[in-house]
Amino acid sequence: MQNSRSGTIRSLIVDCIVQMIKSKVGSIKSGWRCVFMIFTAAADDDLESIVESAFENVEQVILEHFDQVVGD
């Protein structure tokens, strides 16, 4: 994500991760670390829209899927 110069591509990466979470939230086990690393990189982006998207989606994950993120 950090290697891409295109804001469109970086935004697409965040959108793909969000879609993956929505469709496979129950199957993500050890992958949460990678998901949050991508959101962390997005939060440090130069484009405000990508930063906002990252924070909104992290908030949504915490509010809706906290039990799956922290595990048993």
mmCIF file of N, CA and C in Angstrom:
data_model
loop_
_atom_site.group_PDB
_atom_site.id
_atom_site.type_symbol
_atom_site.label_atom_id
_atom_site.label_comp_id
_atom_site.label_asym_id
_atom_site.label_seq_id
_atom_site.Cartn_x
_atom_site.Cartn_y
_atom_site.Cartn_z
ATOM 1 N N MET A 1 0.828 -1.181 0.000
ATOM 2 C CA MET A 1 0.000 0.000 0.000
ATOM 3 C C MET A 1 0.875 1.248 0.000
ATOM 4 N N GLN A 2 1.921 1.234 0.776
ATOM 5 C CA GLN A 2 2.793 2.399 0.870
ATOM 6 C C GLN A 2 3.607 2.597 -0.399
ATOM 7 N N ASN A 3 3.746 1.560 -1.200
ATOM 8 C CA ASN A 3 4.543 1.659 -2.419
ATOM 9 C C ASN A 3 3.762 2.218 -3.595
ATOM 10 N N SER A 4 2.468 2.287 -3.492
ATOM 11 C CA SER A 4 1.643 2.759 -4.601
ATOM 12 C C SER A 4 1.561 4.282 -4.593
ATOM 13 N N ARG A 5 1.825 4.872 -5.736
ATOM 14 C CA ARG A 5 1.732 6.329 -5.860
ATOM 15 C C ARG A 5 0.310 6.780 -6.151
ATOM 16 N N SER A 6 -0.510 5.871 -6.625
ATOM 17 C CA SER A 6 -1.870 6.212 -7.024
ATOM 18 C C SER A 6 -2.824 6.173 -5.826
ATOM 19 N N GLY A 7 -3.470 7.302 -5.576
ATOM 20 C CA GLY A 7 -4.464 7.354 -4.509
ATOM 21 C C GLY A 7 -5.635 6.434 -4.773
ATOM 22 N N THR A 8 -5.965 6.265 -6.047
ATOM 23 C CA THR A 8 -7.066 5.373 -6.420
ATOM 24 C C THR A 8 -6.752 3.937 -6.023
ATOM 25 N N ILE A 9 -5.523 3.513 -6.256
ATOM 26 C CA ILE A 9 -5.122 2.148 -5.905
ATOM 27 C C ILE A 9 -5.120 1.972 -4.390
ATOM 28 N N ARG A 10 -4.596 2.945 -3.664
ATOM 29 C CA ARG A 10 -4.576 2.854 -2.200
ATOM 30 C C ARG A 10 -5.994 2.801 -1.641
ATOM 31 N N SER A 11 -6.881 3.578 -2.215
ATOM 32 C CA SER A 11 -8.282 3.550 -1.797
ATOM 33 C C SER A 11 -8.914 2.194 -2.107
ATOM 34 N N LEU A 12 -8.583 1.644 -3.250
ATOM 35 C CA LEU A 12 -9.101 0.332 -3.635
ATOM 36 C C LEU A 12 -8.623 -0.752 -2.667
ATOM 37 N N ILE A 13 -7.396 -0.641 -2.206
ATOM 38 C CA ILE A 13 -6.868 -1.608 -1.241
ATOM 39 C C ILE A 13 -7.712 -1.589 0.033
ATOM 40 N N VAL A 14 -7.994 -0.400 0.535
ATOM 41 C CA VAL A 14 -8.822 -0.283 1.745
ATOM 42 C C VAL A 14 -10.215 -0.846 1.479
ATOM 43 N N ASP A 15 -10.795 -0.518 0.334
ATOM 44 C CA ASP A 15 -12.129 -1.018 -0.008
ATOM 45 C C ASP A 15 -12.151 -2.546 -0.096
ATOM 46 N N CYS A 16 -11.100 -3.131 -0.646
ATOM 47 C CA CYS A 16 -11.026 -4.596 -0.754
ATOM 48 C C CYS A 16 -10.936 -5.248 0.621
ATOM 49 N N ILE A 17 -10.156 -4.658 1.511
ATOM 50 C CA ILE A 17 -10.046 -5.194 2.868
ATOM 51 C C ILE A 17 -11.393 -5.112 3.585
ATOM 52 N N VAL A 18 -12.078 -3.996 3.410
ATOM 53 C CA VAL A 18 -13.402 -3.830 4.026
ATOM 54 C C VAL A 18 -14.370 -4.877 3.487
ATOM 55 N N GLN A 19 -14.357 -5.101 2.193
ATOM 56 C CA GLN A 19 -15.237 -6.104 1.592
ATOM 57 C C GLN A 19 -14.899 -7.501 2.103
ATOM 58 N N MET A 20 -13.599 -7.784 2.245
ATOM 59 C CA MET A 20 -13.173 -9.079 2.763
ATOM 60 C C MET A 20 -13.685 -9.268 4.195
ATOM 61 N N ILE A 21 -13.603 -8.221 4.998
ATOM 62 C CA ILE A 21 -14.097 -8.300 6.374
ATOM 63 C C ILE A 21 -15.594 -8.574 6.378
ATOM 64 N N LYS A 22 -16.338 -7.857 5.557
ATOM 65 C CA LYS A 22 -17.793 -8.027 5.520
ATOM 66 C C LYS A 22 -18.201 -9.426 5.084
ATOM 67 N N SER A 23 -17.462 -9.996 4.154
ATOM 68 C CA SER A 23 -17.875 -11.293 3.616
ATOM 69 C C SER A 23 -17.279 -12.479 4.371
ATOM 70 N N LYS A 24 -16.146 -12.302 5.037
ATOM 71 C CA LYS A 24 -15.463 -13.436 5.672
ATOM 72 C C LYS A 24 -15.090 -13.188 7.126
ATOM 73 N N VAL A 25 -15.829 -12.330 7.799
ATOM 74 C CA VAL A 25 -15.459 -11.949 9.165
ATOM 75 C C VAL A 25 -15.304 -13.153 10.088
ATOM 76 N N GLY A 26 -16.115 -14.152 9.924
ATOM 77 C CA GLY A 26 -16.032 -15.335 10.776
ATOM 78 C C GLY A 26 -14.833 -16.213 10.503
ATOM 79 N N SER A 27 -14.227 -16.054 9.345
ATOM 80 C CA SER A 27 -13.086 -16.882 8.961
ATOM 81 C C SER A 27 -11.738 -16.222 9.224
ATOM 82 N N ILE A 28 -11.757 -14.960 9.572
ATOM 83 C CA ILE A 28 -10.496 -14.253 9.820
ATOM 84 C C ILE A 28 -10.066 -14.570 11.243
ATOM 85 N N LYS A 29 -8.985 -15.278 11.380
ATOM 86 C CA LYS A 29 -8.495 -15.651 12.718
ATOM 87 C C LYS A 29 -7.200 -14.894 13.000
ATOM 88 N N SER A 30 -6.090 -15.418 12.522
ATOM 89 C CA SER A 30 -4.799 -14.769 12.744
ATOM 90 C C SER A 30 -4.567 -13.633 11.756
ATOM 91 N N GLY A 31 -5.491 -13.420 10.835
ATOM 92 C CA GLY A 31 -5.344 -12.379 9.826
ATOM 93 C C GLY A 31 -5.685 -10.976 10.299
ATOM 94 N N TRP A 32 -6.217 -10.849 11.503
ATOM 95 C CA TRP A 32 -6.589 -9.525 11.996
ATOM 96 C C TRP A 32 -5.385 -8.604 12.114
ATOM 97 N N ARG A 33 -4.244 -9.163 12.460
ATOM 98 C CA ARG A 33 -3.034 -8.330 12.577
ATOM 99 C C ARG A 33 -2.719 -7.666 11.241
ATOM 100 N N CYS A 34 -2.793 -8.425 10.160
ATOM 101 C CA CYS A 34 -2.539 -7.868 8.823
ATOM 102 C C CYS A 34 -3.598 -6.835 8.443
ATOM 103 N N VAL A 35 -4.832 -7.112 8.781
ATOM 104 C CA VAL A 35 -5.917 -6.169 8.491
ATOM 105 C C VAL A 35 -5.645 -4.831 9.174
ATOM 106 N N PHE A 36 -5.281 -4.886 10.447
ATOM 107 C CA PHE A 36 -5.027 -3.638 11.170
ATOM 108 C C PHE A 36 -3.737 -2.962 10.722
ATOM 109 N N MET A 37 -2.781 -3.720 10.225
ATOM 110 C CA MET A 37 -1.571 -3.107 9.662
ATOM 111 C C MET A 37 -1.912 -2.311 8.403
ATOM 112 N N ILE A 38 -2.834 -2.829 7.607
ATOM 113 C CA ILE A 38 -3.275 -2.108 6.406
ATOM 114 C C ILE A 38 -4.032 -0.848 6.801
ATOM 115 N N PHE A 39 -4.905 -0.956 7.783
ATOM 116 C CA PHE A 39 -5.616 0.234 8.263
ATOM 117 C C PHE A 39 -4.643 1.256 8.859
ATOM 118 N N THR A 40 -3.599 0.795 9.518
ATOM 119 C CA THR A 40 -2.590 1.703 10.072
ATOM 120 C C THR A 40 -1.868 2.450 8.964
ATOM 121 N N ALA A 41 -1.497 1.733 7.912
ATOM 122 C CA ALA A 41 -0.845 2.387 6.768
ATOM 123 C C ALA A 41 -1.793 3.391 6.117
ATOM 124 N N ALA A 42 -3.063 3.028 6.022
ATOM 125 C CA ALA A 42 -4.052 3.933 5.420
ATOM 126 C C ALA A 42 -4.251 5.176 6.279
ATOM 127 N N ALA A 43 -4.174 5.024 7.587
ATOM 128 C CA ALA A 43 -4.348 6.165 8.489
ATOM 129 C C ALA A 43 -3.206 7.162 8.369
ATOM 130 N N ASP A 44 -2.087 6.723 7.816
ATOM 131 C CA ASP A 44 -0.912 7.582 7.642
ATOM 132 C C ASP A 44 -0.816 8.122 6.215
ATOM 133 N N ASP A 45 -1.861 7.945 5.430
ATOM 134 C CA ASP A 45 -1.847 8.348 4.024
ATOM 135 C C ASP A 45 -1.931 9.868 3.883
ATOM 136 N N ASP A 46 -1.520 10.360 2.719
ATOM 137 C CA ASP A 46 -1.581 11.796 2.422
ATOM 138 C C ASP A 46 -2.989 12.252 2.054
ATOM 139 N N LEU A 47 -3.800 11.339 1.522
ATOM 140 C CA LEU A 47 -5.157 11.698 1.110
ATOM 141 C C LEU A 47 -6.122 11.588 2.292
ATOM 142 N N GLU A 48 -6.802 12.667 2.562
ATOM 143 C CA GLU A 48 -7.720 12.713 3.696
ATOM 144 C C GLU A 48 -8.835 11.682 3.572
ATOM 145 N N SER A 49 -9.308 11.440 2.361
ATOM 146 C CA SER A 49 -10.407 10.481 2.171
ATOM 147 C C SER A 49 -9.988 9.067 2.568
ATOM 148 N N ILE A 50 -8.744 8.708 2.318
ATOM 149 C CA ILE A 50 -8.253 7.379 2.691
ATOM 150 C C ILE A 50 -8.109 7.284 4.204
ATOM 151 N N VAL A 51 -7.600 8.339 4.815
ATOM 152 C CA VAL A 51 -7.459 8.376 6.276
ATOM 153 C C VAL A 51 -8.829 8.247 6.939
ATOM 154 N N GLU A 52 -9.798 9.010 6.462
ATOM 155 C CA GLU A 52 -11.150 8.945 7.026
ATOM 156 C C GLU A 52 -11.754 7.561 6.861
ATOM 157 N N SER A 53 -11.565 6.973 5.692
ATOM 158 C CA SER A 53 -12.092 5.636 5.437
ATOM 159 C C SER A 53 -11.474 4.623 6.395
ATOM 160 N N ALA A 54 -10.178 4.728 6.610
ATOM 161 C CA ALA A 54 -9.500 3.804 7.522
ATOM 162 C C ALA A 54 -10.074 3.913 8.931
ATOM 163 N N PHE A 55 -10.209 5.127 9.436
ATOM 164 C CA PHE A 55 -10.726 5.307 10.793
ATOM 165 C C PHE A 55 -12.180 4.872 10.908
ATOM 166 N N GLU A 56 -12.992 5.191 9.921
ATOM 167 C CA GLU A 56 -14.399 4.775 9.950
ATOM 168 C C GLU A 56 -14.524 3.259 9.971
ATOM 169 N N ASN A 57 -13.700 2.600 9.184
ATOM 170 C CA ASN A 57 -13.800 1.147 9.100
ATOM 171 C C ASN A 57 -13.219 0.452 10.321
ATOM 172 N N VAL A 58 -12.181 1.011 10.913
ATOM 173 C CA VAL A 58 -11.674 0.451 12.170
ATOM 174 C C VAL A 58 -12.747 0.575 13.249
ATOM 175 N N GLU A 59 -13.396 1.725 13.299
ATOM 176 C CA GLU A 59 -14.472 1.922 14.267
ATOM 177 C C GLU A 59 -15.590 0.904 14.052
ATOM 178 N N GLN A 60 -15.953 0.676 12.806
ATOM 179 C CA GLN A 60 -17.011 -0.280 12.494
ATOM 180 C C GLN A 60 -16.606 -1.697 12.899
ATOM 181 N N VAL A 61 -15.366 -2.066 12.630
ATOM 182 C CA VAL A 61 -14.887 -3.395 13.014
ATOM 183 C C VAL A 61 -14.952 -3.558 14.529
ATOM 184 N N ILE A 62 -14.500 -2.558 15.257
ATOM 185 C CA ILE A 62 -14.507 -2.639 16.720
ATOM 186 C C ILE A 62 -15.937 -2.724 17.258
ATOM 187 N N LEU A 63 -16.829 -1.914 16.720
ATOM 188 C CA LEU A 63 -18.207 -1.896 17.212
ATOM 189 C C LEU A 63 -18.977 -3.168 16.862
ATOM 190 N N GLU A 64 -18.758 -3.706 15.668
ATOM 191 C CA GLU A 64 -19.567 -4.828 15.199
ATOM 192 C C GLU A 64 -18.906 -6.194 15.362
ATOM 193 N N HIS A 65 -17.585 -6.238 15.413
ATOM 194 C CA HIS A 65 -16.900 -7.534 15.378
ATOM 195 C C HIS A 65 -15.829 -7.673 16.450
ATOM 196 N N PHE A 66 -15.938 -6.905 17.519
ATOM 197 C CA PHE A 66 -14.904 -6.918 18.554
ATOM 198 C C PHE A 66 -14.658 -8.319 19.101
ATOM 199 N N ASP A 67 -15.719 -9.069 19.329
ATOM 200 C CA ASP A 67 -15.574 -10.414 19.887
ATOM 201 C C ASP A 67 -14.787 -11.331 18.965
ATOM 202 N N GLN A 68 -14.906 -11.152 17.653
ATOM 203 C CA GLN A 68 -14.151 -11.980 16.721
ATOM 204 C C GLN A 68 -12.699 -11.522 16.609
ATOM 205 N N VAL A 69 -12.470 -10.238 16.807
ATOM 206 C CA VAL A 69 -11.100 -9.722 16.733
ATOM 207 C C VAL A 69 -10.283 -10.214 17.918
ATOM 208 N N VAL A 70 -10.845 -10.158 19.120
ATOM 209 C CA VAL A 70 -10.093 -10.558 20.312
ATOM 210 C C VAL A 70 -10.070 -12.071 20.509
ATOM 211 N N GLY A 71 -10.953 -12.794 19.857
ATOM 212 C CA GLY A 71 -10.968 -14.251 19.956
ATOM 213 C C GLY A 71 -11.553 -14.741 21.262
ATOM 214 N N ASP A 72 -11.257 -15.999 21.553
ATOM 215 C CA ASP A 72 -11.817 -16.638 22.762
ATOM 216 C C ASP A 72 -10.964 -16.399 23.969
#
